[in-house]
C-alpha positions as semicolon CSV with decimal commas, in nm:
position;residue;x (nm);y (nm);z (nm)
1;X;-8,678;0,438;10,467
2;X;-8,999;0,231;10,429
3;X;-9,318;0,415;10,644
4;X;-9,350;0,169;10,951
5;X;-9,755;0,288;10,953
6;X;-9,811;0,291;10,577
7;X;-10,079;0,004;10,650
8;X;-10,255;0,264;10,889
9;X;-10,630;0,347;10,802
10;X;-10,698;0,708;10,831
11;X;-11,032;0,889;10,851
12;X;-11,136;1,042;10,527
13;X;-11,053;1,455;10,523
14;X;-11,435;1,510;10,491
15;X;-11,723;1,418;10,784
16;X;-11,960;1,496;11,040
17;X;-11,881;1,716;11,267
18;X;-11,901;1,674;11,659
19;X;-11,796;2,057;11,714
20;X;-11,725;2,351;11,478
21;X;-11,485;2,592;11,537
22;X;-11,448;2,499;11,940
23;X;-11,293;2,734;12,086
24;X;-11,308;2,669;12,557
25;X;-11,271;2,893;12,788
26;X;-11,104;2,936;13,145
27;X;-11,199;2,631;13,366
28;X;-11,234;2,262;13,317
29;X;-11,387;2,106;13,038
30;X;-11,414;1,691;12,954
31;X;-11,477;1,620;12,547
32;X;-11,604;1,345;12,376
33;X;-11,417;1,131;12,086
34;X;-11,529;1,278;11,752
35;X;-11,452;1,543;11,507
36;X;-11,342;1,901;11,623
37;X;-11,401;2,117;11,259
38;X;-11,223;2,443;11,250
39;X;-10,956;2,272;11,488
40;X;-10,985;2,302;11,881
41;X;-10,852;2,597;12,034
42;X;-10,755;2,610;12,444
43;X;-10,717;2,929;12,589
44;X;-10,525;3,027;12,913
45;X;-10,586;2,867;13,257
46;X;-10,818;2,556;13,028
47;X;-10,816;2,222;13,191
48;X;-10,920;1,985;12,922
49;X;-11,007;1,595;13,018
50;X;-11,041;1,382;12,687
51;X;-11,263;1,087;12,709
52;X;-11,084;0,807;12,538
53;X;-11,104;0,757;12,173
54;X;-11,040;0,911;11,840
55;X;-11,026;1,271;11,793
56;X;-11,023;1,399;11,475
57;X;-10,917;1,747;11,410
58;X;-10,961;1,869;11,054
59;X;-11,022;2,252;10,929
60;X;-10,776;2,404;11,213
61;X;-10,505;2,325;11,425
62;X;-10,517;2,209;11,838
63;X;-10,402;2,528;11,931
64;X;-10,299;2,502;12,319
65;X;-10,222;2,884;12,467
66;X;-10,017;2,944;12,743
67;X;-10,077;2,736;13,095
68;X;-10,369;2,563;12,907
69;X;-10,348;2,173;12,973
70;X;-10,491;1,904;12,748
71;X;-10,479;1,519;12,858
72;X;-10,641;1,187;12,850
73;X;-10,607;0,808;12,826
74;X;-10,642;0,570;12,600
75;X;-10,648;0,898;12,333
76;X;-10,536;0,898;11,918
77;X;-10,528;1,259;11,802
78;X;-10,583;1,239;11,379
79;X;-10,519;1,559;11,182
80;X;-10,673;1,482;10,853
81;X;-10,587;1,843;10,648
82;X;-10,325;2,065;10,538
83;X;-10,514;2,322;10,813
84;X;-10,469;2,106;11,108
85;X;-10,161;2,053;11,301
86;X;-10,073;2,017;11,701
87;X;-9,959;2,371;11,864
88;X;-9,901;2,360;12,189
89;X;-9,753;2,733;12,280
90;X;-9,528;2,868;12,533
91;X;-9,662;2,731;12,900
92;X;-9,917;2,488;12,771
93;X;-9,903;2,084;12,859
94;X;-9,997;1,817;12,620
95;X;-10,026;1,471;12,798
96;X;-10,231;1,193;12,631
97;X;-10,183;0,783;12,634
98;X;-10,227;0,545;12,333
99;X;-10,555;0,302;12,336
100;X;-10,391;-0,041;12,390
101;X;-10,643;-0,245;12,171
102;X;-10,809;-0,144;11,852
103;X;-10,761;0,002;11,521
104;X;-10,546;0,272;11,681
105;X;-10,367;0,077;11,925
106;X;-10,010;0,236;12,053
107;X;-10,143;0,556;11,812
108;X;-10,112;0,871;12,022
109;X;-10,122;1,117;11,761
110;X;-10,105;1,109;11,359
111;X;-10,191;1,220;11,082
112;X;-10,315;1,131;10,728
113;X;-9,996;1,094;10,459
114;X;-10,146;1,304;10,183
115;X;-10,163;1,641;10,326
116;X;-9,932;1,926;10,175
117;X;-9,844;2,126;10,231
118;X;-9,836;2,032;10,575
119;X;-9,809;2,299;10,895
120;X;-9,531;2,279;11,098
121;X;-9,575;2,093;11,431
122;X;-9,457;2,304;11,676
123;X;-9,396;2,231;12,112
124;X;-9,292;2,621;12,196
125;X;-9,067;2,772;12,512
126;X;-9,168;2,655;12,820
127;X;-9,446;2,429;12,671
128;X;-9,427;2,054;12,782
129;X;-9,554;1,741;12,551
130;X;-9,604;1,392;12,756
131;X;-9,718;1,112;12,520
132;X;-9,727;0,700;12,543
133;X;-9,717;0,556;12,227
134;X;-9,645;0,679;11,878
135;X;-9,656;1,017;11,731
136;X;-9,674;0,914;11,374
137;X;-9,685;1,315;11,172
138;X;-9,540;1,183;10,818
139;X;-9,569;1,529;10,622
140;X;-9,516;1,792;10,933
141;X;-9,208;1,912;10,980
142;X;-9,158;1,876;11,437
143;X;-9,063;2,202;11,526
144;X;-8,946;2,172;11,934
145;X;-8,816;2,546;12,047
146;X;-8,632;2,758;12,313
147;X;-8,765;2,572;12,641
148;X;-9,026;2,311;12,522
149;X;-9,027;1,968;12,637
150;X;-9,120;1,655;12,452
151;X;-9,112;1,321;12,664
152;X;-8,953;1,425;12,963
153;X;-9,187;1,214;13,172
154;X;-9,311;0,937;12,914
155;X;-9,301;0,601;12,949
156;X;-9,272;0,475;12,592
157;X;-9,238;0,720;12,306
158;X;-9,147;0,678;11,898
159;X;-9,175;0,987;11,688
160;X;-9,181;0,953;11,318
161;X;-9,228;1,274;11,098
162;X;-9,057;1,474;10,802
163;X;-8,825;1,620;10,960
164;X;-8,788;1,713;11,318
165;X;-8,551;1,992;11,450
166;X;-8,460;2,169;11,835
167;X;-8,402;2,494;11,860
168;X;-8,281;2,668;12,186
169;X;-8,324;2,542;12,522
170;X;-8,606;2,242;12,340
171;X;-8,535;1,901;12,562
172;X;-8,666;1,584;12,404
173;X;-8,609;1,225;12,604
174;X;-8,726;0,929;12,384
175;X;-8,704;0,577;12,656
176;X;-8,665;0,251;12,465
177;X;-8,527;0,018;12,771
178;X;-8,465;-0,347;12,800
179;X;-8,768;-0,559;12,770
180;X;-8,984;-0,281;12,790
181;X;-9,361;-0,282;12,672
182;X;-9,308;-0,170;12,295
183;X;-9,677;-0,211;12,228
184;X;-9,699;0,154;12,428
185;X;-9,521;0,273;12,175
186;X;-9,689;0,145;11,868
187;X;-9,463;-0,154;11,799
188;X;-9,665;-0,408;11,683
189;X;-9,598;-0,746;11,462
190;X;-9,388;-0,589;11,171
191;X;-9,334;-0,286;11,347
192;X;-9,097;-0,386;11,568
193;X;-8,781;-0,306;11,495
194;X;-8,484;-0,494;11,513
195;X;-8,258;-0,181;11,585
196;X;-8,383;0,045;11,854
197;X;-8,164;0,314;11,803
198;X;-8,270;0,609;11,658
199;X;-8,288;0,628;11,304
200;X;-8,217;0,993;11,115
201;X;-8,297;1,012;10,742
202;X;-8,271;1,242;10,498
């Protein structure tokens, strides 16, 4: 299978760094587009507002603990290393919207092709994942376990990684309706497909 986002420019692995090692507290915190070195780490009982834009996370992984909440419109996560990967543990909420103009338009969350070995993506029991628009991980393998949630409440979602597996109790809705907005998800120009059905590959 050809890769739909092979055309997609990705930050280099190497930059300036916006944070180092951030690693929030309890409470509510808004961040800034930039680059998070070290990875971003969200304890318990965090509240995190992301301003929109590009976040790059290289060095680490987005580590959300347990009842920790990250979200934000108009967002594109990038993880740019073989150390950074999304986490969101057992209790902790992920929900984020694609920018609908720009380089990353319909990009939620992705990640540069030539990382390996790549981490394992993982959405953990009891953890819940909201996202409009594409997660695009091409080397991770999607790890959803025993309770976690990916899409239950999304509008318009495509997922496109190595290989993506359930485990447990792991629910994952993916909503491609009639004449639906498939710009949301990342369908653009060649992009769209002219089968939306899921496509497996091995």
């Amino acid at each position: 299978m050809e890769d739909p986002y092979a055309d997609l420019p990705m930050p280099a692995k190497t930059g300036t760094c916006l944070s180092s090692n951030a690693a929030l507290g309890d409470g509510d915190f808004t961040l800034q587009p930039g680059r998070y070195c070290g990875g971003l780490k969200a304890p318990s009982s965090a509240n995190i507002k992301l301003a929109p834009g590009t976040y790059v996370i290289s060095g680490g992984p987005l580590d959300l603990s347990s009842k920790a909440t990250l979200s934000g419109d108009g967002v594109t996560l990038i993880f740019v290393d073989d150390h950074s990967y999304p986490k969101v543990n057992g209790g902790a909420n992920l929900n984020i919207s694609a920018p609908t103009t720009g380089t990353y338009a319909g990009i939620a969350m992705a990640a540069r092709r030539d990382i390996s070995p790549a981490k394992d993506a993982t959405i953990a029991g009891g953890g819940s994942v909201n996202i409009e628009g594409t997660v695009y991980l091409p080397k991770h393998n999607l790890k959803i376990t025993g309770g976690g949630e990916l899409g239950i409440g999304s509008d318009q979602m495509a997922l496109v990684a190595d290989t993506i597996s359930f485990t447990g109790n792991s629910t994952t809705t993916l909503k491609m309706t009639l004449n639906s907005d498939f710009d949301k998800a990342g369908y653009k120009g060649d992009r769209l497909a002219k089968d939306y059905s899921p496509l497996l590959v091995q």
